[in-house]
Amino acid sequence: MTGFAATSRHWCKRTIGVWGILTVVGGILPSTVAGQSALPPVPVVPSLGEPNDPVLAPFPEPVPLAEPGIPTAPTDAAPLPPREPVGLDLRHLVSLFINESLDAGSQIAAVSYNDLYTRLLARGYGDPRPPIEVEYELLQEILKEYGDPVDRFWDPEAFKSLLNRPRPPLQAQVIAPRIVYLAVPDLTPATAQQIRQTLYTQDYSRGILLDLRGSVGYDPQVVADVARLFLPRSIHPLLITEDRFGESTAWNSENLPIAAGIPLAVLVDGNTRQGATLLAAQLGSSGNTIVLGQPTQGSERQTQFFALPSGAAVELAVANWKTGDGRSLEQGLVPLQTVNGEGTLWLNAGVEALAVPPRRPTPPPRPTVFLQEGRVGRFELGMDTRNVDTHLLGNVDQISAESRANVFQPNSDLKLFYLQDYILFTYRHPGIIDSFFANRIYTTHPEAMTSEGIRIGSTYTEVTEVYGKPGENGYNEIVPYPKGSREYLRDDRYYVNYDALGLAFAFEVGSNRVSAIGLFKPGN
């Protein structure tokens, strides 16, 4: 391995063009291509020769992509690269095993290019077939011998056909009153934005039918971005990956959950694979979602495509991934409801599922308001709110100190942030120039709950039994909103503050149920 390691240091000096294409970024392909509906990014494979090596001469520069993320097919005007010497594909595959594959740690001690090259020469001796065909045969054997069961070899023609397959766009239409149908053939970096733009123009208040039949995804961030559109921010992480070094990464998204809480039906089938299976499973963790159709393919391994110098390619496992709540989908996802048949039978089943409440149990609630930690969902008491994004999520009220209208801190400027699921009371204290600090935070998220089990919808009686009746723990009913703010003296709300605890609640008049839960710094 020492000789190979020394040689491998020269490989990263050049970029090799393959059929004029070396990078595939989130292409969209139909599900009928050998069970493969799209390609993940195809990394550039380094060259092996020295700059002046006449045998290993560099390839021409890659043909630029016609559109970011969409690979272009080779044209007649772009000549194909010359045939590489026998053994070069083999050398690249050995490098990928050592540097990229999921089991790199065990393979580095087992895979020897010198031994495999000797094996290739012995096999080719006296074989009438073209040498490259003999090499391809050996590459497939090596994948089975050293690779992961999901690893796969693609000869140049198959790989070229895969790149050149038509790419159907995301489909969207209204299939019933206030029900929108979304067919997602592939999860690409543009998918979340396409779905968001579609939902902005439609009435989907009765539900969404998300069709992931034949869909595939390779990028964890893309999967997380799409999932966040349908799941509230309280559900996190949305995806977990573990790389070849055993390092775990939790994937979240800053996307706005514009369809969170909306009834959702997800269609899957035997061609739903990789990230699309994980997306369906993660969405299915919500009590508003039902997954129906046929069992999907297993998706424990995240794979990636790598081009070889001859125009062939290999698909290798590069990580393990699972849902945000830790579920492995090695055996695939089994839908809650089975659907058989073709055409409109699937759409009708989805519409019928949206017409009734989901039949799967709602997962137990998790606390999101932590009194001891001073944390409410994704915000913390005392945080500097200079970077709070307001132009997308909500509006602001500003109350100056000169107005003397502030209820709790009359000598400080007050800025009220009205965000989705949150209201922040932020103060700029005397002597501070730019920073506003969040000294009181309310959440209105429907799943918000304290560590003691009080949540949105709990009654006044339940709150006072847990935290104290009037006269206990600093109980008072002071309205926190100052004159001039949009929430000032609303007739449909009243407020209870526990000054000794730093805990506050808003109640609906008439029902006496909690509509908001807040934390504040005692004395503020």
CSV table of C-alpha atoms in Angstrom, one decimal, residues 21-393:
chain,number,residue,atom,x,y,z
A,21,ILE,CA,-19.6,15.7,-17.9
A,22,LEU,CA,-17.9,15.2,-14.6
A,23,THR,CA,-20.4,16.8,-12.2
A,24,VAL,CA,-24.1,15.8,-11.8
A,25,VAL,CA,-25.9,18.0,-9.3
A,26,GLY,CA,-29.4,16.9,-8.4
A,27,GLY,CA,-30.6,15.7,-11.8
A,28,ILE,CA,-34.2,14.7,-12.2
A,29,LEU,CA,-34.8,11.3,-13.9
A,30,PRO,CA,-37.9,9.1,-14.0
A,31,SER,CA,-38.2,6.0,-11.9
A,32,THR,CA,-38.2,3.6,-14.8
A,33,VAL,CA,-34.4,3.6,-15.3
A,34,ALA,CA,-33.3,0.4,-13.8
A,35,GLY,CA,-34.8,1.4,-10.5
A,36,GLN,CA,-32.7,4.6,-10.6
A,37,SER,CA,-34.7,7.8,-10.9
A,38,ALA,CA,-32.0,10.4,-10.5
A,39,LEU,CA,-28.4,11.0,-9.8
A,40,PRO,CA,-26.7,12.5,-6.8
A,41,PRO,CA,-23.7,14.8,-7.3
A,42,VAL,CA,-20.9,13.2,-9.3
A,43,PRO,CA,-17.6,14.3,-7.8
A,44,VAL,CA,-14.7,15.1,-10.1
A,45,VAL,CA,-12.3,12.2,-10.3
A,46,PRO,CA,-8.6,13.2,-10.2
A,47,SER,CA,-6.1,12.2,-12.9
A,48,LEU,CA,-3.2,10.0,-12.1
A,49,GLY,CA,-0.4,11.0,-14.5
A,50,GLU,CA,2.2,13.7,-14.2
A,51,PRO,CA,1.8,16.8,-16.3
A,52,ASN,CA,4.4,15.7,-18.8
A,53,ASP,CA,3.5,12.0,-18.9
A,54,PRO,CA,2.8,11.1,-22.5
A,55,VAL,CA,0.9,8.0,-21.6
A,56,LEU,CA,-1.5,9.5,-19.1
A,57,ALA,CA,-2.2,12.7,-21.0
A,58,PRO,CA,-4.9,14.9,-19.4
A,59,PHE,CA,-8.4,14.9,-20.7
A,60,PRO,CA,-9.9,18.0,-22.2
A,61,GLU,CA,-11.7,20.5,-19.9
A,62,PRO,CA,-15.3,19.4,-18.9
A,63,VAL,CA,-18.1,20.8,-21.0
A,64,PRO,CA,-19.9,23.5,-18.9
A,65,LEU,CA,-23.3,22.7,-17.6
A,66,ALA,CA,-26.2,24.3,-19.5
A,67,GLU,CA,-28.0,25.0,-16.2
A,68,PRO,CA,-26.7,24.8,-12.7
A,69,GLY,CA,-27.3,21.3,-11.3
A,70,ILE,CA,-28.5,19.9,-14.7
A,71,PRO,CA,-25.9,17.9,-16.6
A,72,THR,CA,-25.7,18.2,-20.3
A,73,ALA,CA,-25.3,15.3,-22.7
A,74,PRO,CA,-22.2,14.9,-24.9
A,75,THR,CA,-22.7,16.4,-28.3
A,76,ASP,CA,-21.3,15.4,-31.7
A,77,ALA,CA,-19.2,18.6,-31.6
A,78,ALA,CA,-17.5,17.5,-28.4
A,79,PRO,CA,-15.1,14.7,-29.2
A,80,LEU,CA,-14.9,11.8,-26.7
A,81,PRO,CA,-11.7,11.5,-24.7
A,82,PRO,CA,-9.2,8.9,-25.9
A,83,ARG,CA,-9.4,5.4,-24.4
A,84,GLU,CA,-7.4,5.3,-21.1
A,85,PRO,CA,-4.7,2.7,-20.5
A,86,VAL,CA,-5.8,-0.6,-19.0
A,87,GLY,CA,-6.0,-0.4,-15.2
A,88,LEU,CA,-6.8,3.3,-14.8
A,89,ASP,CA,-10.4,2.7,-13.9
A,90,LEU,CA,-9.2,0.1,-11.5
A,91,ARG,CA,-6.8,2.5,-9.9
A,92,HIS,CA,-9.5,5.1,-9.4
A,93,LEU,CA,-11.8,2.5,-7.9
A,94,VAL,CA,-9.2,1.6,-5.3
A,95,SER,CA,-8.7,5.3,-4.5
A,96,LEU,CA,-12.5,5.7,-4.0
A,97,PHE,CA,-12.6,2.7,-1.7
A,98,ILE,CA,-9.9,4.2,0.5
A,99,ASN,CA,-10.9,7.9,0.4
A,100,GLU,CA,-14.7,8.0,-0.1
A,101,SER,CA,-16.6,4.8,0.7
A,102,LEU,CA,-18.4,4.1,4.0
A,103,ASP,CA,-16.1,1.2,4.9
A,104,ALA,CA,-12.9,3.0,4.0
A,105,GLY,CA,-11.3,2.2,7.4
A,106,SER,CA,-11.5,-1.6,6.8
A,107,GLN,CA,-10.8,-1.5,3.1
A,108,ILE,CA,-7.6,0.5,3.3
A,109,ALA,CA,-5.8,-2.5,4.8
A,110,ALA,CA,-7.4,-5.0,2.4
A,111,VAL,CA,-7.4,-3.4,-1.1
A,112,SER,CA,-4.1,-3.4,-2.9
A,113,TYR,CA,-3.9,-1.9,-6.3
A,114,ASN,CA,-0.7,-3.9,-7.2
A,115,ASP,CA,-2.4,-7.2,-6.3
A,116,LEU,CA,-5.5,-6.3,-8.2
A,117,TYR,CA,-3.6,-5.0,-11.2
A,118,THR,CA,-1.7,-8.3,-11.4
A,119,ARG,CA,-5.0,-10.1,-11.2
A,120,LEU,CA,-6.3,-8.0,-14.1
A,121,LEU,CA,-3.2,-8.7,-16.3
A,122,ALA,CA,-3.5,-12.4,-15.6
A,123,ARG,CA,-7.2,-12.4,-16.5
A,124,GLY,CA,-6.6,-10.5,-19.7
A,125,TYR,CA,-3.8,-12.7,-21.0
A,126,GLY,CA,-5.2,-14.7,-23.9
A,127,ASP,CA,-8.7,-13.3,-23.5
A,128,PRO,CA,-10.0,-12.3,-26.9
A,129,ARG,CA,-12.4,-9.6,-25.5
A,130,PRO,CA,-11.3,-5.9,-25.6
A,131,PRO,CA,-9.2,-5.2,-22.5
A,132,ILE,CA,-11.6,-2.6,-21.1
A,133,GLU,CA,-14.4,-5.3,-21.0
A,134,VAL,CA,-12.1,-7.5,-19.0
A,135,GLU,CA,-11.4,-4.6,-16.6
A,136,TYR,CA,-15.1,-3.8,-16.3
A,137,GLU,CA,-15.8,-7.5,-15.3
A,138,LEU,CA,-13.1,-7.3,-12.6
A,139,LEU,CA,-14.5,-4.0,-11.3
A,140,GLN,CA,-17.9,-5.6,-10.7
A,141,GLU,CA,-16.2,-8.5,-8.9
A,142,ILE,CA,-14.2,-6.1,-6.7
A,143,LEU,CA,-17.4,-4.2,-5.8
A,144,LYS,CA,-19.0,-7.4,-4.6
A,145,GLU,CA,-15.8,-8.5,-2.8
A,146,TYR,CA,-14.9,-5.3,-1.0
A,147,GLY,CA,-17.9,-3.0,-1.4
A,148,ASP,CA,-21.2,-2.5,0.3
A,149,PRO,CA,-24.2,-4.5,-1.0
A,150,VAL,CA,-25.7,-1.3,-2.4
A,151,ASP,CA,-22.5,-0.4,-4.4
A,152,ARG,CA,-23.1,-0.7,-8.2
A,153,PHE,CA,-21.1,-0.5,-11.4
A,154,TRP,CA,-22.4,1.4,-14.5
A,155,ASP,CA,-20.8,0.8,-17.9
A,156,PRO,CA,-20.4,3.9,-20.1
A,157,GLU,CA,-23.5,3.3,-22.2
A,158,ALA,CA,-25.7,2.7,-19.1
A,159,PHE,CA,-24.3,5.7,-17.4
A,160,LYS,CA,-24.7,7.9,-20.4
A,161,SER,CA,-28.3,6.7,-20.8
A,162,LEU,CA,-28.9,7.5,-17.2
A,163,LEU,CA,-27.6,11.1,-17.6
A,164,ASN,CA,-29.7,11.6,-20.8
A,165,ARG,CA,-33.0,10.4,-19.5
A,166,PRO,CA,-35.9,13.0,-19.6
A,167,ARG,CA,-36.4,14.8,-16.3
A,168,PRO,CA,-40.1,15.3,-15.5
A,169,PRO,CA,-40.9,18.5,-13.5
A,170,LEU,CA,-42.7,18.7,-10.3
A,171,GLN,CA,-46.4,18.5,-10.9
A,172,ALA,CA,-49.1,20.4,-9.0
A,173,GLN,CA,-52.8,20.6,-9.4
A,174,VAL,CA,-56.1,20.9,-7.4
A,175,ILE,CA,-57.7,17.4,-7.4
A,176,ALA,CA,-60.6,18.2,-5.0
A,177,PRO,CA,-61.9,21.4,-3.3
A,178,ARG,CA,-59.1,22.8,-1.2
A,179,ILE,CA,-56.9,19.8,-1.7
A,180,VAL,CA,-53.6,20.1,-3.7
A,181,TYR,CA,-51.8,17.3,-5.3
A,182,LEU,CA,-48.0,17.5,-5.6
A,183,ALA,CA,-46.0,14.9,-7.5
A,184,VAL,CA,-42.3,15.1,-6.7
A,185,PRO,CA,-40.3,12.8,-9.1
A,186,ASP,CA,-37.0,13.7,-7.5
A,187,LEU,CA,-35.7,15.7,-4.5
A,188,THR,CA,-33.4,18.4,-5.9
A,189,PRO,CA,-32.1,21.7,-4.5
A,190,ALA,CA,-35.0,23.4,-6.2
A,191,THR,CA,-37.8,21.2,-4.9
A,192,ALA,CA,-38.6,23.0,-1.7
A,193,GLN,CA,-38.8,26.4,-3.5
A,194,GLN,CA,-41.1,24.9,-6.2
A,195,ILE,CA,-43.4,23.4,-3.5
A,196,ARG,CA,-43.5,26.7,-1.6
A,197,GLN,CA,-44.3,28.8,-4.7
A,198,THR,CA,-47.1,26.3,-5.6
A,199,LEU,CA,-48.7,26.5,-2.2
A,200,TYR,CA,-48.5,30.3,-2.1
A,201,THR,CA,-51.0,30.3,-5.0
A,202,GLN,CA,-53.4,27.5,-3.9
A,203,ASP,CA,-56.0,26.9,-1.3
A,204,TYR,CA,-54.8,23.7,0.5
A,205,SER,CA,-56.7,24.1,3.7
A,206,ARG,CA,-58.3,20.7,3.4
A,207,GLY,CA,-55.1,18.9,2.8
A,208,ILE,CA,-52.1,18.1,0.6
A,209,LEU,CA,-51.5,14.8,-1.3
A,210,LEU,CA,-47.7,14.4,-1.7
A,211,ASP,CA,-46.8,11.8,-4.3
A,212,LEU,CA,-43.3,10.3,-3.7
A,213,ARG,CA,-43.8,7.2,-5.9
A,214,GLY,CA,-40.6,6.6,-7.8
A,215,SER,CA,-38.9,9.5,-6.1
A,216,VAL,CA,-35.3,9.5,-4.9
A,217,GLY,CA,-33.1,11.9,-3.0
A,218,TYR,CA,-29.4,12.0,-2.2
A,219,ASP,CA,-28.7,15.3,-0.4
A,220,PRO,CA,-29.6,15.4,3.3
A,221,GLN,CA,-30.1,19.1,3.3
A,222,VAL,CA,-32.6,18.9,0.4
A,223,VAL,CA,-34.6,16.3,2.3
A,224,ALA,CA,-34.6,18.5,5.5
A,225,ASP,CA,-35.7,21.6,3.5
A,226,VAL,CA,-38.7,19.8,2.0
A,227,ALA,CA,-39.6,18.2,5.3
A,228,ARG,CA,-39.6,21.5,7.1
A,229,LEU,CA,-42.4,22.8,4.8
A,230,PHE,CA,-44.8,20.3,6.4
A,231,LEU,CA,-43.4,20.0,10.0
A,232,PRO,CA,-43.4,22.6,12.8
A,233,ARG,CA,-40.1,23.9,14.1
A,234,SER,CA,-40.6,22.0,17.4
A,235,ILE,CA,-39.8,18.8,15.4
A,236,HIS,CA,-36.0,18.6,15.1
A,237,PRO,CA,-33.7,17.3,13.9
A,238,LEU,CA,-35.3,16.3,10.6
A,239,LEU,CA,-32.5,13.9,9.5
A,240,ILE,CA,-29.4,12.3,10.9
A,241,THR,CA,-26.4,11.1,8.9
A,242,GLU,CA,-23.3,9.2,10.1
A,243,ASP,CA,-20.2,9.4,8.0
A,244,ARG,CA,-17.3,6.9,7.5
A,245,PHE,CA,-15.6,8.3,10.6
A,246,GLY,CA,-18.6,7.7,12.8
A,247,GLU,CA,-19.4,11.4,13.1
A,248,SER,CA,-23.1,12.1,13.3
A,249,THR,CA,-24.7,15.2,11.7
A,250,ALA,CA,-28.2,16.5,12.6
A,251,TRP,CA,-29.9,18.2,9.7
A,252,ASN,CA,-32.4,21.0,10.2
A,253,SER,CA,-33.8,23.7,7.9
A,254,GLU,CA,-34.6,27.4,8.2
A,255,ASN,CA,-37.5,27.1,5.8
A,256,LEU,CA,-40.8,28.5,6.9
A,257,PRO,CA,-43.2,25.6,7.8
A,258,ILE,CA,-46.0,27.0,5.6
A,259,ALA,CA,-48.0,23.7,5.6
A,260,ALA,CA,-47.4,22.6,9.2
A,261,GLY,CA,-50.6,21.4,10.8
A,262,ILE,CA,-52.3,20.9,7.4
A,263,PRO,CA,-53.6,17.3,6.8
A,264,LEU,CA,-51.1,15.5,4.6
A,265,ALA,CA,-51.3,12.2,2.8
A,266,VAL,CA,-48.0,10.7,1.3
A,267,LEU,CA,-48.0,8.2,-1.5
A,268,VAL,CA,-45.0,5.8,-1.7
A,269,ASP,CA,-44.2,2.6,-3.6
A,270,GLY,CA,-41.5,0.1,-4.3
A,271,ASN,CA,-39.5,2.6,-6.3
A,272,THR,CA,-39.4,5.2,-3.5
A,273,ARG,CA,-35.9,5.1,-2.3
A,274,GLN,CA,-33.0,6.8,-0.5
A,275,GLY,CA,-33.9,10.3,0.8
A,276,ALA,CA,-37.5,10.1,-0.5
A,277,THR,CA,-38.1,7.1,1.9
A,278,LEU,CA,-36.6,9.1,4.8
A,279,LEU,CA,-38.8,12.1,3.9
A,280,ALA,CA,-41.9,10.0,3.9
A,281,ALA,CA,-41.0,8.4,7.2
A,282,GLN,CA,-40.2,11.7,8.9
A,283,LEU,CA,-43.4,13.3,7.7
A,284,GLY,CA,-45.3,10.2,9.0
A,285,SER,CA,-44.1,11.0,12.5
A,286,SER,CA,-46.6,13.9,12.5
A,287,GLY,CA,-50.1,13.2,13.8
A,288,ASN,CA,-51.5,15.1,10.7
A,289,THR,CA,-49.9,12.7,8.2
A,290,ILE,CA,-50.8,9.4,6.8
A,291,VAL,CA,-48.5,7.3,4.6
A,292,LEU,CA,-50.2,5.0,2.1
A,293,GLY,CA,-49.2,2.9,-0.9
A,294,GLN,CA,-46.7,0.0,-1.1
A,295,PRO,CA,-43.6,-0.8,0.9
A,296,THR,CA,-40.5,1.2,-0.2
A,297,GLN,CA,-36.9,0.2,-0.8
A,298,GLY,CA,-34.6,0.1,2.2
A,299,SER,CA,-32.6,3.3,2.7
A,300,GLU,CA,-30.0,2.8,5.4
A,301,ARG,CA,-27.2,3.7,3.1
A,302,GLN,CA,-26.7,7.1,1.5
A,303,THR,CA,-25.0,6.6,-1.9
A,304,GLN,CA,-23.1,8.8,-4.3
A,305,PHE,CA,-22.0,8.5,-7.9
A,306,PHE,CA,-18.4,8.7,-9.0
A,307,ALA,CA,-17.3,8.9,-12.6
A,308,LEU,CA,-14.4,6.8,-13.9
A,309,PRO,CA,-11.9,7.8,-16.6
A,310,SER,CA,-13.3,5.5,-19.3
A,311,GLY,CA,-16.8,6.9,-19.0
A,312,ALA,CA,-18.1,4.2,-16.7
A,313,ALA,CA,-19.2,5.1,-13.1
A,314,VAL,CA,-19.7,3.5,-9.7
A,315,GLU,CA,-22.3,4.2,-7.1
A,316,LEU,CA,-20.9,3.8,-3.6
A,317,ALA,CA,-22.3,4.0,-0.1
A,318,VAL,CA,-20.7,7.0,1.6
A,319,ALA,CA,-22.8,7.3,4.9
A,320,ASN,CA,-25.6,5.9,7.0
A,321,TRP,CA,-28.7,7.9,7.4
A,322,LYS,CA,-31.9,7.7,9.5
A,323,THR,CA,-34.9,9.8,10.5
A,324,GLY,CA,-34.6,12.7,12.9
A,325,ASP,CA,-36.1,10.6,15.7
A,326,GLY,CA,-33.4,7.9,15.2
A,327,ARG,CA,-35.3,5.3,13.1
A,328,SER,CA,-33.3,3.2,10.6
A,329,LEU,CA,-35.1,2.3,7.4
A,330,GLU,CA,-32.8,-0.6,6.4
A,331,GLN,CA,-35.9,-2.7,5.6
A,332,GLY,CA,-37.8,0.2,4.0
A,333,LEU,CA,-41.0,1.9,5.0
A,334,VAL,CA,-44.3,0.0,5.3
A,335,PRO,CA,-47.3,2.3,4.7
A,336,LEU,CA,-50.1,2.6,7.2
A,337,GLN,CA,-52.6,1.9,4.4
A,338,THR,CA,-52.0,-0.3,1.4
A,339,VAL,CA,-53.1,0.8,-2.1
A,340,ASN,CA,-53.3,-1.5,-5.1
A,341,GLY,CA,-54.2,-0.8,-8.7
A,342,GLU,CA,-53.2,2.0,-11.0
A,343,GLY,CA,-54.1,5.5,-12.1
A,344,THR,CA,-56.9,7.3,-10.3
A,345,LEU,CA,-57.2,4.6,-7.6
A,346,TRP,CA,-54.1,6.0,-5.8
A,347,LEU,CA,-55.4,9.6,-6.0
A,348,ASN,CA,-58.8,8.6,-4.8
A,349,ALA,CA,-57.2,6.7,-1.8
A,350,GLY,CA,-55.2,9.8,-1.0
A,351,VAL,CA,-58.3,12.1,-1.1
A,352,GLU,CA,-60.3,9.7,1.0
A,353,ALA,CA,-57.5,9.5,3.6
A,354,LEU,CA,-57.5,13.3,3.9
A,355,ALA,CA,-61.2,13.3,4.5
A,356,VAL,CA,-60.8,11.5,7.9
A,357,PRO,CA,-58.4,12.1,10.8
A,358,PRO,CA,-55.2,10.1,10.6
A,359,ARG,CA,-55.6,6.7,12.1
A,360,ARG,CA,-52.1,6.5,13.5
A,361,PRO,CA,-51.5,7.6,17.2
A,362,THR,CA,-50.2,11.0,17.7
A,363,PRO,CA,-46.7,10.9,19.3
A,364,PRO,CA,-46.5,12.0,22.9
A,365,PRO,CA,-45.8,15.7,23.3
A,366,ARG,CA,-42.4,16.9,24.3
A,367,PRO,CA,-41.7,19.9,26.5
A,368,THR,CA,-40.7,23.0,24.6
A,369,VAL,CA,-40.8,25.6,27.5
A,370,PHE,CA,-38.0,25.1,30.0
A,371,LEU,CA,-38.3,27.3,33.0
A,372,GLN,CA,-34.9,26.5,34.6
A,373,GLU,CA,-33.0,26.8,31.3
A,374,GLY,CA,-34.8,30.1,30.3
A,375,ARG,CA,-35.6,28.6,26.9
A,376,VAL,CA,-38.8,28.7,24.8
A,377,GLY,CA,-38.5,26.6,21.7
A,378,ARG,CA,-35.7,28.0,19.6
A,379,PHE,CA,-35.2,31.2,21.6
A,380,GLU,CA,-33.5,31.9,25.0
A,381,LEU,CA,-34.0,34.6,27.5
A,382,GLY,CA,-31.4,37.4,27.4
A,383,MET,CA,-30.5,36.7,23.8
A,384,ASP,CA,-29.4,39.6,21.5
A,385,THR,CA,-32.0,39.8,18.8
A,386,ARG,CA,-30.0,41.8,16.2
A,387,ASN,CA,-30.1,38.8,13.9
A,388,VAL,CA,-33.7,37.9,14.3
A,389,ASP,CA,-35.2,37.7,10.8
A,390,THR,CA,-38.4,39.8,10.7
A,391,HIS,CA,-39.0,40.6,7.0
A,392,LEU,CA,-40.1,37.1,6.2
A,393,LEU,CA,-41.7,35.9,9.5
